[in-house]
Amino acid sequence: MNRISKNISKLFVLLLILSIILIGCTFNNVPKKNDSNNSQQQGVNKDELVLVKKQKFVLGTLGGINAYSYTNEQGEKAISLAYKRIEEIENLMSTSIKGSDVYDINKNAGIKVTKINPSTMQVILRGLKYYDITQETFNIGLGSLIKLWGIGEDSPKVPTAQEIAEARKHIHLNNLEISEENNTVFIKDSKMLLDLGGIAKGYAVDEAVRILKENEIKSGLVNLGGDIFIFGTKDDSTLWRVGINNPETGGSGNPIARILMTDKSIVTSGDYERFFIENDVKYHHIIDFNTGMPADNGVISVTIVSDECMNSDIISTAGFVLGVEEGLRLIESQPDVEGLIITNDRKIYVSSGLRDELEILDNNFKVVN
Ligand code: ADP
Ligand code: MG
């Protein structure tokens, strides 16, 4: 072989190696969209994806969305559409935003029917369903009591026994008249007020997840102040580990336990989430309709894991009011619902389907059932 042809063949080999490297890079970087179903089954290949994260203040809390995306632009677009939907829900279901469905329903109480958005109707109907299931402990008509205590307002205060007794007369959901056909709601009792604070956040999380999935996000999480939904897998096919807050120290400090999970919601209702202190007594934000006072039965946190964040939101609040025995019974009675209840003597009560997924990290807390 002469020199020229030797050099040509060297060049050819070099080009061949270079093109293999380039093809290799291409495979690593370019999303294999056609393989997406496959990759979801086996766990999303993280090498192909970028993690896009965005926090925003929504629904009275700091929201967080993480999305494993094909590109930064795709992730940012999906996340901003998800936040847009959350804001839409806030504008429909807030008690304080003028012109929201709930604001109008309350303004028109005792006067006339209010036409509402189908999303608000869906949430109200779910609330009504659980009013029955939870023996009235979960009640979207507690607005008069919630307002009296100033929950969610700047200056909450302890009301008088007389004020509580009066407000308790106006919390009965048989005063709610609904027409699903016409999408209208009417509160017959002019002093009753609707409050979707125990359910709207869960619904907003479900909706945000729906929007992310519609925008080709295969894996991620939505967290609205402790109402969380996680989907897909974190690293290559590993599940997510979600920490359970120490209810004694609130959100700060180390988690006391963790749960291995994916494609489910997880919601915690705790007495540390929103509270005020008056004369050395702590008053939190979950009301027991029997007393008109914050629930006081030794439970300090309830965590629910289920397929729908809206259900988890409701059942965590209801379980907090029901207490250990009845709360566990409610959890066990619902298909696809699991949970754990923590009491002020550091006992953890776990539902049957969650025991194997739960790992205790702080030995001051003991599983007792
Ligand atoms: P957080 O808002 O901290 O996540 P929850 O999901 O437990 O807490 O909901 C508490 C909110 O729900 C309160 O701020 C109030 O608006 C409303 N609420 C309080 N008590 C009840 C109840 N018994 N049933 C339904 N809603 C309630
Ligand atoms: Mg809740």
Tab-separated table of C-alpha atoms and ligand atoms in Angstrom:
chain	number	residue	atom	x	y	z
A	1	MET	CA	0.000	0.000	0.000
A	2	ASN	CA	1.389	3.467	-0.841
A	3	ARG	CA	1.496	6.321	1.678
A	4	ILE	CA	-1.509	8.100	0.251
A	5	SER	CA	-3.794	5.129	0.465
A	6	LYS	CA	-2.414	4.387	3.987
A	7	ASN	CA	-3.313	7.895	5.066
A	8	ILE	CA	-6.709	7.641	3.438
A	9	SER	CA	-7.459	4.443	5.304
A	10	LYS	CA	-6.197	6.043	8.596
A	11	LEU	CA	-8.527	8.959	7.936
A	12	PHE	CA	-11.327	6.553	7.199
A	13	VAL	CA	-10.791	4.694	10.495
A	14	LEU	CA	-10.658	8.030	12.345
A	15	LEU	CA	-13.898	9.144	10.714
A	16	LEU	CA	-15.484	5.820	11.585
A	17	ILE	CA	-14.482	6.175	15.264
A	18	LEU	CA	-15.686	9.792	15.325
A	19	SER	CA	-19.038	8.885	13.842
A	20	ILE	CA	-19.496	6.085	16.394
A	21	ILE	CA	-18.803	8.586	19.203
A	22	LEU	CA	-21.277	11.035	17.680
A	23	ILE	CA	-23.931	8.346	17.316
A	24	GLY	CA	-23.283	7.390	20.938
A	25	CYS	CA	-23.793	10.986	22.028
A	26	THR	CA	-26.892	11.261	19.965
A	27	PHE	CA	-28.385	8.236	21.640
A	28	ASN	CA	-27.619	9.639	25.047
A	29	ASN	CA	-29.004	13.077	24.468
A	30	VAL	CA	-31.883	12.845	22.077
A	31	PRO	CA	-35.167	11.737	23.616
A	32	LYS	CA	-36.372	8.425	22.307
A	33	LYS	CA	-39.983	9.413	22.287
A	34	ASN	CA	-41.136	6.202	20.651
A	35	ASP	CA	-39.625	4.252	23.495
A	36	SER	CA	-41.403	6.257	26.169
A	37	ASN	CA	-43.931	3.564	27.019
A	38	ASN	CA	-41.168	1.063	27.338
A	39	SER	CA	-39.026	3.312	29.442
A	40	GLN	CA	-41.903	4.036	31.808
A	41	GLN	CA	-42.348	0.330	32.417
A	42	GLN	CA	-38.659	-0.188	33.083
A	43	GLY	CA	-38.177	3.121	34.876
A	44	VAL	CA	-37.429	6.338	33.055
A	45	ASN	CA	-33.810	6.481	31.935
A	46	LYS	CA	-32.633	9.554	33.783
A	47	ASP	CA	-29.657	10.049	31.468
A	48	GLU	CA	-32.069	11.191	28.776
A	49	LEU	CA	-33.960	13.603	30.977
A	50	VAL	CA	-33.416	16.896	32.751
A	51	LEU	CA	-34.957	17.667	36.127
A	52	VAL	CA	-36.851	20.957	35.980
A	53	LYS	CA	-38.053	22.398	39.329
A	54	LYS	CA	-40.143	25.436	40.118
A	55	GLN	CA	-41.598	26.835	43.338
A	56	LYS	CA	-44.478	29.271	43.504
A	57	PHE	CA	-46.765	30.708	46.165
A	58	VAL	CA	-50.253	29.343	45.417
A	59	LEU	CA	-53.379	28.448	47.423
A	60	GLY	CA	-51.930	30.100	50.523
A	61	THR	CA	-48.861	27.888	50.538
A	62	LEU	CA	-45.485	27.439	48.853
A	63	GLY	CA	-46.014	25.016	45.986
A	64	GLY	CA	-43.270	22.921	44.413
A	65	ILE	CA	-43.265	21.028	41.119
A	66	ASN	CA	-40.459	18.760	39.919
A	67	ALA	CA	-40.618	17.344	36.404
A	68	TYR	CA	-38.167	15.052	34.640
A	69	SER	CA	-38.363	16.434	31.116
A	70	TYR	CA	-36.914	15.815	27.665
A	71	THR	CA	-35.680	19.395	27.502
A	72	ASN	CA	-35.650	22.407	29.836
A	73	GLU	CA	-38.159	24.176	27.601
A	74	GLN	CA	-40.580	21.242	27.639
A	75	GLY	CA	-40.347	20.964	31.442
A	76	GLU	CA	-40.789	24.683	32.004
A	77	LYS	CA	-43.805	24.813	29.706
A	78	ALA	CA	-45.473	21.830	31.405
A	79	ILE	CA	-44.823	23.268	34.879
A	80	SER	CA	-46.132	26.703	33.985
A	81	LEU	CA	-49.334	25.151	32.551
A	82	ALA	CA	-49.729	23.131	35.765
A	83	TYR	CA	-49.388	26.286	37.910
A	84	LYS	CA	-51.852	28.050	35.629
A	85	ARG	CA	-54.402	25.319	36.379
A	86	ILE	CA	-53.700	25.551	40.126
A	87	GLU	CA	-54.303	29.317	39.995
A	88	GLU	CA	-57.539	28.739	38.091
A	89	ILE	CA	-58.677	26.426	40.897
A	90	GLU	CA	-57.702	29.005	43.528
A	91	ASN	CA	-59.732	31.641	41.677
A	92	LEU	CA	-62.761	29.308	41.717
A	93	MET	CA	-62.540	27.886	45.231
A	94	SER	CA	-61.026	30.509	47.507
A	95	THR	CA	-63.383	31.916	50.154
A	96	SER	CA	-61.688	35.316	50.041
A	97	ILE	CA	-61.168	36.056	46.336
A	98	LYS	CA	-64.036	38.246	45.194
A	99	GLY	CA	-66.054	36.619	42.421
A	100	SER	CA	-64.806	33.077	43.083
A	101	ASP	CA	-67.508	30.400	42.961
A	102	VAL	CA	-67.282	29.875	46.724
A	103	TYR	CA	-67.330	33.636	47.392
A	104	ASP	CA	-70.490	33.984	45.297
A	105	ILE	CA	-72.201	30.935	46.802
A	106	ASN	CA	-71.585	32.390	50.276
A	107	LYS	CA	-72.667	35.898	49.251
A	108	ASN	CA	-75.892	34.480	47.794
A	109	ALA	CA	-76.661	32.286	50.830
A	110	GLY	CA	-80.367	32.498	51.671
A	111	ILE	CA	-80.930	34.733	48.620
A	112	LYS	CA	-80.469	32.922	45.299
A	113	VAL	CA	-78.786	30.081	43.435
A	114	THR	CA	-75.255	30.518	42.079
A	115	LYS	CA	-74.088	29.106	38.780
A	116	ILE	CA	-70.654	27.534	39.192
A	117	ASN	CA	-67.843	25.970	37.192
A	118	PRO	CA	-68.016	22.167	36.704
A	119	SER	CA	-64.679	21.809	38.557
A	120	THR	CA	-66.135	23.453	41.663
A	121	MET	CA	-69.183	21.203	41.338
A	122	GLN	CA	-66.947	18.138	41.203
A	123	VAL	CA	-65.175	19.177	44.409
A	124	ILE	CA	-68.434	19.991	46.214
A	125	LEU	CA	-69.917	16.616	45.242
A	126	ARG	CA	-66.826	14.803	46.533
A	127	GLY	CA	-67.095	16.773	49.776
A	128	LEU	CA	-70.735	15.729	50.145
A	129	LYS	CA	-69.874	12.095	49.517
A	130	TYR	CA	-67.323	12.123	52.334
A	131	TYR	CA	-69.635	14.010	54.672
A	132	ASP	CA	-71.655	10.806	54.735
A	133	ILE	CA	-68.707	8.407	54.767
A	134	THR	CA	-66.989	10.253	57.655
A	135	GLN	CA	-70.077	10.592	59.857
A	136	GLU	CA	-70.127	14.338	59.183
A	137	THR	CA	-66.613	14.938	60.529
A	138	PHE	CA	-65.463	16.114	57.090
A	139	ASN	CA	-67.775	19.013	56.396
A	140	ILE	CA	-67.409	21.579	53.586
A	141	GLY	CA	-70.097	23.649	55.331
A	142	LEU	CA	-68.015	24.557	58.398
A	143	GLY	CA	-67.303	28.062	57.075
A	144	SER	CA	-69.115	29.862	59.893
A	145	LEU	CA	-66.916	28.159	62.524
A	146	ILE	CA	-63.738	28.523	60.486
A	147	LYS	CA	-64.418	32.241	60.086
A	148	LEU	CA	-65.215	32.591	63.779
A	149	TRP	CA	-61.843	31.128	64.744
A	150	GLY	CA	-60.137	33.299	62.121
A	151	ILE	CA	-58.449	30.251	60.562
A	152	GLY	CA	-56.337	31.390	57.619
A	153	GLU	CA	-56.720	35.033	58.643
A	154	ASP	CA	-54.155	37.415	60.076
A	155	SER	CA	-55.536	37.556	63.604
A	156	PRO	CA	-57.101	34.271	64.731
A	157	LYS	CA	-58.716	34.314	68.195
A	158	VAL	CA	-60.538	32.043	70.623
A	159	PRO	CA	-64.284	32.717	70.338
A	160	THR	CA	-66.713	32.643	73.282
A	161	ALA	CA	-68.759	29.503	74.023
A	162	GLN	CA	-71.854	31.421	73.000
A	163	GLU	CA	-70.409	32.418	69.641
A	164	ILE	CA	-69.395	28.794	69.013
A	165	ALA	CA	-72.864	27.497	69.928
A	166	GLU	CA	-74.444	30.009	67.546
A	167	ALA	CA	-72.104	29.159	64.637
A	168	ARG	CA	-72.654	25.422	65.194
A	169	LYS	CA	-76.314	25.901	64.265
A	170	HIS	CA	-75.263	26.829	60.723
A	171	ILE	CA	-73.119	23.935	59.563
A	172	HIS	CA	-75.613	21.358	58.318
A	173	LEU	CA	-75.102	20.249	54.753
A	174	ASN	CA	-78.767	19.377	54.281
A	175	ASN	CA	-79.077	23.132	53.746
A	176	LEU	CA	-77.046	22.831	50.572
A	177	GLU	CA	-79.195	22.546	47.443
A	178	ILE	CA	-77.414	21.313	44.354
A	179	SER	CA	-78.452	20.947	40.741
A	180	GLU	CA	-75.859	18.952	38.843
A	181	GLU	CA	-77.781	19.451	35.625
A	182	ASN	CA	-77.693	23.239	35.850
A	183	ASN	CA	-74.372	23.474	37.735
A	184	THR	CA	-75.996	25.546	40.448
A	185	VAL	CA	-75.653	25.663	44.217
A	186	PHE	CA	-77.850	27.319	46.814
A	187	ILE	CA	-77.329	27.562	50.570
A	188	LYS	CA	-80.768	27.739	52.137
A	189	ASP	CA	-79.419	28.860	55.531
A	190	SER	CA	-78.333	32.499	55.163
A	191	LYS	CA	-75.746	32.108	57.956
A	192	MET	CA	-74.066	29.018	56.594
A	193	LEU	CA	-70.759	29.349	54.706
A	194	LEU	CA	-68.985	26.966	52.372
A	195	ASP	CA	-65.246	26.349	52.936
A	196	LEU	CA	-63.312	24.062	50.591
A	197	GLY	CA	-59.991	24.552	52.452
A	198	GLY	CA	-59.820	20.868	53.420
A	199	ILE	CA	-60.227	19.557	49.873
A	200	ALA	CA	-59.280	22.135	47.199
A	201	LYS	CA	-55.527	21.706	47.593
A	202	GLY	CA	-55.794	17.961	47.017
A	203	TYR	CA	-57.902	18.543	43.910
A	204	ALA	CA	-55.406	21.125	42.639
A	205	VAL	CA	-52.562	18.599	43.038
A	206	ASP	CA	-54.482	15.960	41.030
A	207	GLU	CA	-55.185	18.498	38.310
A	208	ALA	CA	-51.564	19.671	38.176
A	209	VAL	CA	-50.427	16.052	37.760
A	210	ARG	CA	-52.958	15.561	34.967
A	211	ILE	CA	-51.590	18.624	33.140
A	212	LEU	CA	-47.974	17.478	33.569
A	213	LYS	CA	-48.812	14.043	32.156
A	214	GLU	CA	-50.722	15.598	29.258
A	215	ASN	CA	-47.557	17.531	28.508
A	216	GLU	CA	-45.424	14.387	28.280
A	217	ILE	CA	-43.895	14.476	31.737
A	218	LYS	CA	-43.363	10.820	32.666
A	219	SER	CA	-41.982	11.342	36.131
A	220	GLY	CA	-42.175	14.033	38.785
A	221	LEU	CA	-43.953	15.359	41.806
A	222	VAL	CA	-46.350	18.095	42.826
A	223	ASN	CA	-46.281	19.368	46.410
A	224	LEU	CA	-48.748	21.973	47.654
A	225	GLY	CA	-47.815	22.522	51.286
A	226	GLY	CA	-47.706	18.836	52.182
A	227	ASP	CA	-50.361	17.619	49.755
A	228	ILE	CA	-48.160	15.579	47.439
A	229	PHE	CA	-48.523	13.410	44.356
A	230	ILE	CA	-45.565	11.436	43.011
A	231	PHE	CA	-45.468	9.651	39.680
A	232	GLY	CA	-42.977	7.668	37.641
A	233	THR	CA	-39.649	6.685	39.128
A	234	LYS	CA	-36.911	8.822	40.581
A	235	ASP	CA	-33.617	7.394	39.326
A	236	ASP	CA	-33.377	4.449	36.986
A	237	SER	CA	-36.438	2.520	38.120
A	238	THR	CA	-36.013	3.252	41.848
A	239	LEU	CA	-39.107	4.288	43.773
A	240	TRP	CA	-39.354	7.560	45.712
A	241	ARG	CA	-38.827	7.619	49.463
A	242	VAL	CA	-41.090	10.151	51.110
A	243	GLY	CA	-40.273	11.386	54.618
A	244	ILE	CA	-42.922	11.740	57.315
A	245	ASN	CA	-42.396	14.930	59.351
A	246	ASN	CA	-41.828	14.781	63.065
A	247	PRO	CA	-45.138	16.237	64.287
A	248	GLU	CA	-43.458	17.538	67.455
A	249	THR	CA	-41.049	19.758	65.553
A	250	GLY	CA	-43.292	20.429	62.565
A	251	GLY	CA	-41.694	20.742	59.171
A	252	SER	CA	-38.223	21.284	60.633
A	253	GLY	CA	-35.895	18.573	61.879
A	254	ASN	CA	-35.417	15.056	60.567
A	255	PRO	CA	-38.263	12.888	59.297
A	256	ILE	CA	-39.356	10.225	61.769
A	257	ALA	CA	-40.208	7.658	59.110
A	258	ARG	CA	-40.277	7.179	55.388
A	259	ILE	CA	-42.439	5.405	52.884
A	260	LEU	CA	-41.388	3.807	49.620
A	261	MET	CA	-43.872	4.697	46.901
A	262	THR	CA	-44.800	5.956	43.451
A	263	ASP	CA	-47.901	6.812	41.388
A	264	LYS	CA	-49.785	7.803	44.521
A	265	SER	CA	-50.666	10.825	46.597
A	266	ILE	CA	-49.487	11.351	50.152
A	267	VAL	CA	-51.037	13.974	52.412
A	268	THR	CA	-50.429	14.829	56.054
A	269	SER	CA	-52.753	16.796	58.317
A	270	GLY	CA	-50.921	17.923	61.427
A	271	ASP	CA	-51.635	20.213	64.349
A	272	TYR	CA	-48.296	21.922	63.586
A	273	GLU	CA	-49.287	23.067	60.115
A	274	ARG	CA	-51.417	26.046	61.037
A	275	PHE	CA	-52.063	27.120	64.607
A	276	PHE	CA	-51.980	30.020	67.074
A	277	ILE	CA	-51.282	30.199	70.799
A	278	GLU	CA	-53.462	32.066	73.285
A	279	ASN	CA	-52.859	31.927	77.065
A	280	ASP	CA	-50.300	29.159	76.522
A	281	VAL	CA	-52.837	26.939	74.768
A	282	LYS	CA	-52.244	25.830	71.185
A	283	TYR	CA	-55.237	26.035	68.831
A	284	HIS	CA	-54.885	24.389	65.414
A	285	HIS	CA	-56.986	24.604	62.249
A	286	ILE	CA	-58.982	21.344	62.062
A	287	ILE	CA	-62.405	21.693	63.608
A	288	ASP	CA	-64.474	19.015	65.352
A	289	PHE	CA	-68.121	19.802	64.557
A	290	ASN	CA	-69.230	18.137	67.816
A	291	THR	CA	-67.529	20.795	69.926
A	292	GLY	CA	-66.952	23.595	67.433
A	293	MET	CA	-63.350	23.561	68.709
A	294	PRO	CA	-60.067	22.316	67.217
A	295	ALA	CA	-60.104	18.509	67.387
A	296	ASP	CA	-58.590	17.370	70.674
A	297	ASN	CA	-58.241	13.604	70.941
A	298	GLY	CA	-54.492	13.006	71.274
A	299	VAL	CA	-53.884	12.760	67.508
A	300	ILE	CA	-51.106	15.069	66.313
A	301	SER	CA	-50.775	13.949	62.716
A	302	VAL	CA	-52.508	11.788	60.133
A	303	THR	CA	-50.838	10.743	56.868
A	304	ILE	CA	-52.850	9.217	54.043
A	305	VAL	CA	-51.573	7.463	50.913
A	306	SER	CA	-54.064	6.919	48.087
A	307	ASP	CA	-54.599	7.078	44.334
A	308	GLU	CA	-56.195	10.513	44.416
A	309	CYS	CA	-54.814	13.487	46.287
A	310	MET	CA	-58.310	14.908	46.764
A	311	ASN	CA	-59.308	11.778	48.712
A	312	SER	CA	-56.091	11.800	50.731
A	313	ASP	CA	-56.693	15.440	51.630
A	314	ILE	CA	-60.214	14.705	52.851
A	315	ILE	CA	-59.386	11.524	54.743
A	316	SER	CA	-56.350	13.020	56.498
A	317	THR	CA	-58.508	15.860	57.807
A	318	ALA	CA	-61.364	13.515	58.761
A	319	GLY	CA	-59.002	11.029	60.430
A	320	PHE	CA	-57.602	13.847	62.530
A	321	VAL	CA	-61.076	14.576	63.887
A	322	LEU	CA	-62.168	10.942	64.217
A	323	GLY	CA	-59.182	9.869	66.338
A	324	VAL	CA	-57.201	6.625	66.339
A	325	GLU	CA	-59.853	3.938	66.414
A	326	GLU	CA	-62.469	5.445	64.118
A	327	GLY	CA	-59.784	7.007	61.910
A	328	LEU	CA	-58.148	3.624	61.285
A	329	ARG	CA	-61.531	2.093	60.641
A	330	LEU	CA	-62.229	4.768	58.005
A	331	ILE	CA	-58.840	4.166	56.332
A	332	GLU	CA	-59.319	0.394	56.252
A	333	SER	CA	-62.856	0.750	54.900
A	334	GLN	CA	-61.756	2.670	51.782
A	335	PRO	CA	-60.315	0.793	48.790
A	336	ASP	CA	-56.812	1.935	47.773
A	337	VAL	CA	-56.436	4.049	50.910
A	338	GLU	CA	-53.654	3.478	53.458
A	339	GLY	CA	-52.346	5.634	56.239
A	340	LEU	CA	-50.812	6.183	59.625
A	341	ILE	CA	-51.908	8.086	62.699
A	342	ILE	CA	-49.480	9.547	65.249
A	343	THR	CA	-50.559	10.425	68.812
A	344	ASN	CA	-49.059	12.821	71.362
A	345	ASP	CA	-47.588	9.874	73.309
A	346	ARG	CA	-45.404	9.081	70.258
A	347	LYS	CA	-47.336	6.044	69.144
A	348	ILE	CA	-47.804	5.265	65.467
A	349	TYR	CA	-50.837	3.345	64.271
A	350	VAL	CA	-50.418	1.973	60.730
A	351	SER	CA	-53.024	0.603	58.344
A	352	SER	CA	-52.556	-3.004	57.250
A	353	GLY	CA	-51.422	-2.282	53.683
A	354	LEU	CA	-48.694	0.213	54.633
A	355	ARG	CA	-46.671	-1.785	57.178
A	356	ASP	CA	-44.215	-3.249	54.688
A	357	GLU	CA	-43.554	0.089	52.967
A	358	LEU	CA	-42.967	2.016	56.194
A	359	GLU	CA	-39.484	2.460	57.626
A	360	ILE	CA	-39.156	4.053	61.087
A	361	LEU	CA	-36.158	6.394	61.357
A	362	ASP	CA	-36.690	7.838	64.845
A	363	ASN	CA	-36.950	5.223	67.579
A	364	ASN	CA	-38.688	7.624	69.964
A	365	PHE	CA	-41.780	6.840	67.897
A	366	LYS	CA	-43.105	3.276	68.020
A	367	VAL	CA	-45.515	1.399	65.804
A	368	VAL	CA	-47.985	-0.085	68.260
A	369	ASN	CA	-50.488	-2.012	66.167
B	1	ADP	P1	-53.934	21.975	55.519
B	1	ADP	O1	-54.728	23.062	54.883
B	1	ADP	O2	-52.971	22.443	56.528
B	1	ADP	O3	-53.356	21.008	54.546
B	1	ADP	P2	-56.180	20.255	56.025
B	1	ADP	O4	-56.114	19.634	54.698
B	1	ADP	O5	-56.304	19.299	57.147
B	1	ADP	O6	-54.950	21.155	56.374
B	1	ADP	O7	-57.439	21.203	55.987
B	1	ADP	C1	-57.683	22.137	56.962
B	1	ADP	C2	-58.546	23.205	56.382
B	1	ADP	O8	-59.819	22.652	56.066
B	1	ADP	C3	-58.810	24.323	57.370
B	1	ADP	O9	-57.907	25.371	57.167
B	1	ADP	C4	-60.248	24.704	57.061
B	1	ADP	O10	-60.287	25.600	55.981
B	1	ADP	C5	-60.874	23.409	56.629
B	1	ADP	N1	-61.412	22.575	57.721
B	1	ADP	C6	-61.163	22.602	59.051
B	1	ADP	N2	-61.818	21.654	59.713
B	1	ADP	C7	-62.518	20.957	58.766
B	1	ADP	C8	-63.400	19.843	58.813
B	1	ADP	N3	-63.707	19.226	59.954
B	1	ADP	N4	-63.959	19.427	57.649
B	1	ADP	C9	-63.665	20.039	56.470
B	1	ADP	N5	-62.844	21.083	56.367
B	1	ADP	C10	-62.265	21.543	57.497
B	2	MG	MG	-56.715	17.696	54.379
